[in-house]
Amino acid sequence: MLQSILVMGVLRILSGTIEITAAILILIVNDLRTAMMINAILAVVGPFILLLTMSVGLIGLAGDLSVLKIILIILGVAFILLGMLS
């Protein structure tokens, strides 16, 4: 389980670094169209990191959780992603 926590933490640090780098790029380019393109890329990266982090966590907890709880967590993540699409 300790390895899962380490991987999840590193993924979140990577996600934060990408977000901060994108924010700096937006400020540097100072162009609305380019800023929108950078923001669109972030809209793809965010859910991908979320899925990876949740997958690692679920794999780490697989032995401790019942099948019903794992299904409920997966449904919750699916609802989050669905809500982001609409």
N, CA, C and O atoms as a DFTB+ gen file, in Angstrom:
344 C
 N C O
     1  1       0.820      -1.186       0.000
     2  2       0.000       0.000       0.000
     3  2       0.871       1.260       0.000
     4  3       0.479       2.277      -0.573
     5  1       2.035       1.208       0.628
     6  2       2.923       2.364       0.678
     7  2       3.371       2.776      -0.718
     8  3       3.502       3.966      -1.003
     9  1       3.604       1.802      -1.584
    10  2       4.008       2.108      -2.962
    11  2       2.878       2.808      -3.716
    12  3       3.133       3.710      -4.515
    13  1       1.643       2.402      -3.470
    14  2       0.501       3.055      -4.113
    15  2       0.412       4.520      -3.698
    16  3       0.149       5.391      -4.526
    17  1       0.630       4.784      -2.423
    18  2       0.590       6.161      -1.933
    19  2       1.684       6.986      -2.593
    20  3       1.448       8.130      -2.981
    21  1       2.869       6.422      -2.722
    22  2       3.981       7.122      -3.354
    23  2       3.657       7.447      -4.811
    24  3       3.892       8.568      -5.262
    25  1       3.124       6.487      -5.539
    26  2       2.782       6.709      -6.950
    27  2       1.674       7.754      -7.071
    28  3       1.735       8.617      -7.947
    29  1       0.662       7.686      -6.203
    30  2      -0.416       8.663      -6.253
    31  2       0.109      10.068      -5.957
    32  3      -0.291      11.032      -6.610
    33  1       0.999      10.183      -4.980
    34  2       1.578      11.483      -4.662
    35  2       2.399      12.043      -5.804
    36  3       2.312      13.232      -6.111
    37  1       3.197      11.195      -6.437
    38  2       4.020      11.637      -7.569
    39  2       3.141      12.062      -8.737
    40  3       3.439      13.052      -9.406
    41  1       2.066      11.332      -8.989
    42  2       1.145      11.718     -10.067
    43  2       0.514      13.079      -9.786
    44  3       0.361      13.890     -10.699
    45  1       0.150      13.334      -8.542
    46  2      -0.449      14.630      -8.189
    47  2       0.576      15.754      -8.283
    48  3       0.236      16.864      -8.693
    49  1       1.827      15.481      -7.909
    50  2       2.888      16.484      -8.067
    51  2       3.089      16.781      -9.545
    52  3       3.237      17.940      -9.932
    53  1       3.094      15.737     -10.374
    54  2       3.221      15.917     -11.818
    55  2       2.065      16.758     -12.359
    56  3       2.275      17.657     -13.172
    57  1       0.858      16.466     -11.911
    58  2      -0.311      17.214     -12.345
    59  2      -0.205      18.683     -11.947
    60  3      -0.500      19.568     -12.750
    61  1       0.209      18.941     -10.725
    62  2       0.367      20.315     -10.267
    63  2       1.448      21.057     -11.033
    64  3       1.299      22.238     -11.347
    65  1       2.536      20.360     -11.332
    66  2       3.625      20.963     -12.107
    67  2       3.152      21.330     -13.507
    68  3       3.489      22.394     -14.027
    69  1       2.373      20.445     -14.108
    70  2       1.819      20.729     -15.439
    71  2       0.903      21.947     -15.372
    72  3       0.957      22.810     -16.248
    73  1       0.067      22.026     -14.347
    74  2      -0.859      23.149     -14.192
    75  2      -0.098      24.468     -14.011
    76  3      -0.425      25.468     -14.650
    77  1       0.900      24.466     -13.155
    78  2       1.674      25.694     -12.911
    79  2       2.442      26.105     -14.162
    80  3       2.506      27.288     -14.497
    81  1       3.025      25.125     -14.850
    82  2       3.746      25.422     -16.087
    83  2       2.799      26.032     -17.125
    84  3       3.158      26.986     -17.815
    85  1       1.603      25.480     -17.228
    86  2       0.618      26.009     -18.179
    87  2       0.229      27.439     -17.808
    88  3       0.090      28.293     -18.683
    89  1       0.053      27.698     -16.518
    90  2      -0.306      29.048     -16.087
    91  2       0.798      30.044     -16.430
    92  3       0.519      31.159     -16.873
    93  1       2.029      29.649     -16.230
    94  2       3.156      30.528     -16.567
    95  2       3.213      30.764     -18.074
    96  3       3.446      31.885     -18.525
    97  1       2.999      29.698     -18.852
    98  2       2.995      29.841     -20.307
    99  2       1.901      30.792     -20.775
   100  3       2.113      31.608     -21.672
   101  1       0.728      30.677     -20.155
   102  2      -0.377      31.567     -20.525
   103  2       0.014      33.016     -20.260
   104  3      -0.256      33.892     -21.081
   105  1       0.643      33.269     -19.130
   106  2       1.062      34.633     -18.805
   107  2       2.173      35.127     -19.731
   108  3       2.215      36.306     -20.080
   109  1       3.067      34.229     -20.125
   110  2       4.186      34.621     -20.990
   111  2       3.711      34.939     -22.405
   112  3       4.106      35.955     -22.977
   113  1       2.861      34.072     -22.976
   114  2       2.455      34.275     -24.372
   115  2       1.540      35.481     -24.531
   116  3       1.565      36.152     -25.562
   117  1       0.728      35.758     -23.505
   118  2      -0.117      36.950     -23.506
   119  2      -0.988      37.053     -24.761
   120  3      -1.185      38.138     -25.308
   121  1      -1.506      35.904     -25.206
   122  2      -2.368      35.850     -26.384
   123  2      -3.567      34.969     -26.038
   124  3      -3.409      33.839     -25.575
   125  1      -4.757      35.500     -26.269
   126  2      -5.964      34.796     -25.868
   127  2      -6.142      33.463     -26.588
   128  3      -6.533      32.478     -25.961
   129  1      -5.865      33.409     -27.876
   130  2      -6.031      32.153     -28.636
   131  2      -5.071      31.076     -28.139
   132  3      -5.465      29.924     -27.957
   133  1      -3.827      31.449     -27.923
   134  2      -2.845      30.483     -27.418
   135  2      -3.211      30.045     -26.004
   136  3      -3.070      28.874     -25.653
   137  1      -3.680      30.990     -25.199
   138  2      -4.094      30.657     -23.835
   139  2      -5.234      29.644     -23.852
   140  3      -5.266      28.729     -23.030
   141  1      -6.164      29.807     -24.784
   142  2      -7.271      28.864     -24.891
   143  2      -6.790      27.476     -25.321
   144  3      -7.321      26.465     -24.861
   145  1      -5.796      27.424     -26.193
   146  2      -5.242      26.127     -26.614
   147  2      -4.545      25.444     -25.438
   148  3      -4.698      24.240     -25.237
   149  1      -3.787      26.204     -24.670
   150  2      -3.117      25.635     -23.497
   151  2      -4.163      25.134     -22.504
   152  3      -4.010      24.056     -21.930
   153  1      -5.204      25.899     -22.307
   154  2      -6.273      25.506     -21.392
   155  2      -6.989      24.247     -21.879
   156  3      -7.388      23.408     -21.071
   157  1      -7.150      24.116     -23.178
   158  2      -7.790      22.919     -23.739
   159  2      -6.934      21.673     -23.485
   160  3      -7.461      20.597     -23.204
   161  1      -5.635      21.828     -23.584
   162  2      -4.731      20.705     -23.301
   163  2      -4.870      20.299     -21.837
   164  3      -4.878      19.110     -21.518
   165  1      -4.980      21.282     -20.951
   166  2      -5.157      20.972     -19.526
   167  2      -6.460      20.227     -19.271
   168  3      -6.537      19.394     -18.368
   169  1      -7.476      20.523     -20.060
   170  2      -8.761      19.841     -19.899
   171  2      -8.652      18.355     -20.223
   172  3      -9.464      17.557     -19.755
   173  1      -7.664      17.984     -21.014
   174  2      -7.441      16.575     -21.341
   175  2      -6.544      15.923     -20.289
   176  3      -6.770      14.778     -19.897
   177  1      -5.540      16.648     -19.843
   178  2      -4.566      16.091     -18.898
   179  2      -5.205      15.820     -17.533
   180  3      -4.926      14.794     -16.913
   181  1      -6.064      16.737     -17.061
   182  2      -6.667      16.599     -15.735
   183  2      -7.416      15.293     -15.524
   184  3      -7.115      14.574     -14.572
   185  1      -8.379      14.958     -16.374
   186  2      -9.098      13.688     -16.199
   187  2      -8.193      12.460     -16.344
   188  3      -8.412      11.442     -15.688
   189  1      -7.188      12.560     -17.198
   190  2      -6.258      11.441     -17.372
   191  2      -5.502      11.173     -16.067
   192  3      -5.363      10.023     -15.649
   193  1      -5.017      12.241     -15.428
   194  2      -4.319      12.094     -14.149
   195  2      -5.283      11.562     -13.089
   196  3      -4.909      10.719     -12.275
   197  1      -6.519      12.052     -13.099
   198  2      -7.528      11.561     -12.154
   199  2      -7.728      10.059     -12.312
   200  3      -7.738       9.325     -11.324
   201  1      -7.887       9.601     -13.548
   202  2      -8.087       8.165     -13.788
   203  2      -6.879       7.347     -13.343
   204  3      -7.030       6.291     -12.730
   205  1      -5.680       7.838     -13.652
   206  2      -4.479       7.115     -13.238
   207  2      -4.370       7.029     -11.723
   208  3      -4.081       5.967     -11.171
   209  1      -4.603       8.148     -11.058
   210  2      -4.493       8.178      -9.604
   211  2      -5.533       7.270      -8.958
   212  3      -5.217       6.517      -8.037
   213  1      -6.757       7.339      -9.434
   214  2      -7.812       6.482      -8.877
   215  2      -7.523       5.003      -9.154
   216  3      -7.784       4.149      -8.306
   217  1      -6.994       4.707     -10.320
   218  2      -6.665       3.314     -10.650
   219  2      -5.594       2.771      -9.714
   220  3      -5.707       1.655      -9.208
   221  1      -4.560       3.565      -9.490
   222  2      -3.490       3.129      -8.591
   223  2      -4.047       2.913      -7.187
   224  3      -3.719       1.928      -6.524
   225  1      -4.891       3.839      -6.740
   226  2      -5.490       3.701      -5.413
   227  2      -6.374       2.474      -5.302
   228  3      -6.333       1.761      -4.299
   229  1      -7.168       2.229      -6.322
   230  2      -8.046       1.055      -6.296
   231  2      -7.262      -0.248      -6.328
   232  3      -7.628      -1.220      -5.666
   233  1      -6.198      -0.262      -7.091
   234  2      -5.362      -1.462      -7.133
   235  2      -4.741      -1.699      -5.758
   236  3      -4.653      -2.836      -5.294
   237  1      -4.313      -0.613      -5.111
   238  2      -3.733      -0.735      -3.780
   239  2      -4.737      -1.190      -2.733
   240  3      -4.375      -1.885      -1.784
   241  1      -5.997      -0.803      -2.900
   242  2      -7.037      -1.164      -1.937
   243  2      -7.804      -2.420      -2.311
   244  3      -8.668      -2.854      -1.549
   245  1      -7.523      -3.001      -3.431
   246  2      -8.324      -4.118      -3.953
   247  2      -8.509      -5.237      -2.931
   248  3      -9.585      -5.829      -2.856
   249  1      -7.497      -5.527      -2.161
   250  2      -7.618      -6.605      -1.182
   251  2      -8.425      -6.208       0.039
   252  3      -8.943      -7.080       0.736
   253  1      -8.547      -4.911       0.321
   254  2      -9.215      -4.442       1.531
   255  2     -10.680      -4.077       1.324
   256  3     -11.428      -3.959       2.294
   257  1     -11.100      -3.896       0.072
   258  2     -12.466      -3.455      -0.208
   259  2     -13.297      -4.583      -0.786
   260  3     -12.789      -5.487      -1.449
   261  1     -14.595      -4.501      -0.514
   262  2     -15.506      -5.476      -1.122
   263  2     -15.732      -5.083      -2.582
   264  3     -15.448      -3.956      -2.988
   265  1     -16.241      -6.019      -3.346
   266  2     -16.503      -5.774      -4.759
   267  2     -17.523      -4.648      -4.925
   268  3     -17.395      -3.827      -5.833
   269  1     -18.529      -4.606      -4.060
   270  2     -19.553      -3.566      -4.137
   271  2     -18.936      -2.182      -3.943
   272  3     -19.274      -1.250      -4.673
   273  1     -18.050      -2.038      -2.985
   274  2     -17.425      -0.730      -2.741
   275  2     -16.551      -0.306      -3.922
   276  3     -16.533       0.869      -4.286
   277  1     -15.840      -1.237      -4.512
   278  2     -15.011      -0.914      -5.684
   279  2     -15.901      -0.465      -6.843
   280  3     -15.570       0.492      -7.544
   281  1     -17.019      -1.144      -7.045
   282  2     -17.959      -0.759      -8.107
   283  2     -18.516       0.630      -7.847
   284  3     -18.642       1.429      -8.775
   285  1     -18.850       0.929      -6.600
   286  2     -19.370       2.256      -6.259
   287  2     -18.332       3.347      -6.505
   288  3     -18.678       4.430      -6.977
   289  1     -17.077       3.078      -6.194
   290  2     -16.010       4.049      -6.446
   291  2     -15.845       4.278      -7.939
   292  3     -15.712       5.418      -8.384
   293  1     -15.853       3.205      -8.709
   294  2     -15.719       3.328     -10.165
   295  2     -16.904       4.118     -10.732
   296  3     -16.722       4.955     -11.616
   297  1     -18.101       3.857     -10.234
   298  2     -19.270       4.625     -10.677
   299  2     -19.125       6.104     -10.322
   300  3     -19.482       6.973     -11.118
   301  1     -18.606       6.388      -9.138
   302  2     -18.398       7.772      -8.733
   303  2     -17.432       8.492      -9.656
   304  3     -17.681       9.630     -10.052
   305  1     -16.329       7.837     -10.002
   306  2     -15.362       8.429     -10.935
   307  2     -16.006       8.630     -12.304
   308  3     -15.780       9.646     -12.961
   309  1     -16.807       7.656     -12.727
   310  2     -17.494       7.783     -14.024
   311  2     -18.443       8.973     -14.013
   312  3     -18.534       9.696     -15.005
   313  1     -19.150       9.186     -12.910
   314  2     -20.049      10.338     -12.808
   315  2     -19.282      11.654     -12.843
   316  3     -19.740      12.625     -13.447
   317  1     -18.121      11.690     -12.202
   318  2     -17.284      12.902     -12.238
   319  2     -16.879      13.200     -13.668
   320  3     -16.980      14.340     -14.121
   321  1     -16.421      12.185     -14.377
   322  2     -15.987      12.379     -15.763
   323  2     -17.174      12.768     -16.654
   324  3     -17.037      13.613     -17.539
   325  1     -18.323      12.158     -16.421
   326  2     -19.515      12.512     -17.190
   327  2     -19.917      13.960     -16.948
   328  3     -20.304      14.673     -17.874
   329  1     -19.822      14.381     -15.705
   330  2     -20.155      15.761     -15.371
   331  2     -19.212      16.758     -15.999
   332  3     -19.607      17.885     -16.301
   333  1     -17.974      16.360     -16.200
   334  2     -16.993      17.247     -16.832
   335  2     -17.256      17.371     -18.320
   336  3     -16.913      18.390     -18.920
   337  1     -17.849      16.373     -18.922
   338  2     -18.117      16.403     -20.358
   339  2     -19.305      17.283     -20.709
   340  3     -19.347      17.873     -21.788
   341  1     -20.270      17.374     -19.803
   342  2     -21.473      18.148     -20.142
   343  2     -21.408      19.580     -19.670
   344  3     -22.348      20.345     -19.885
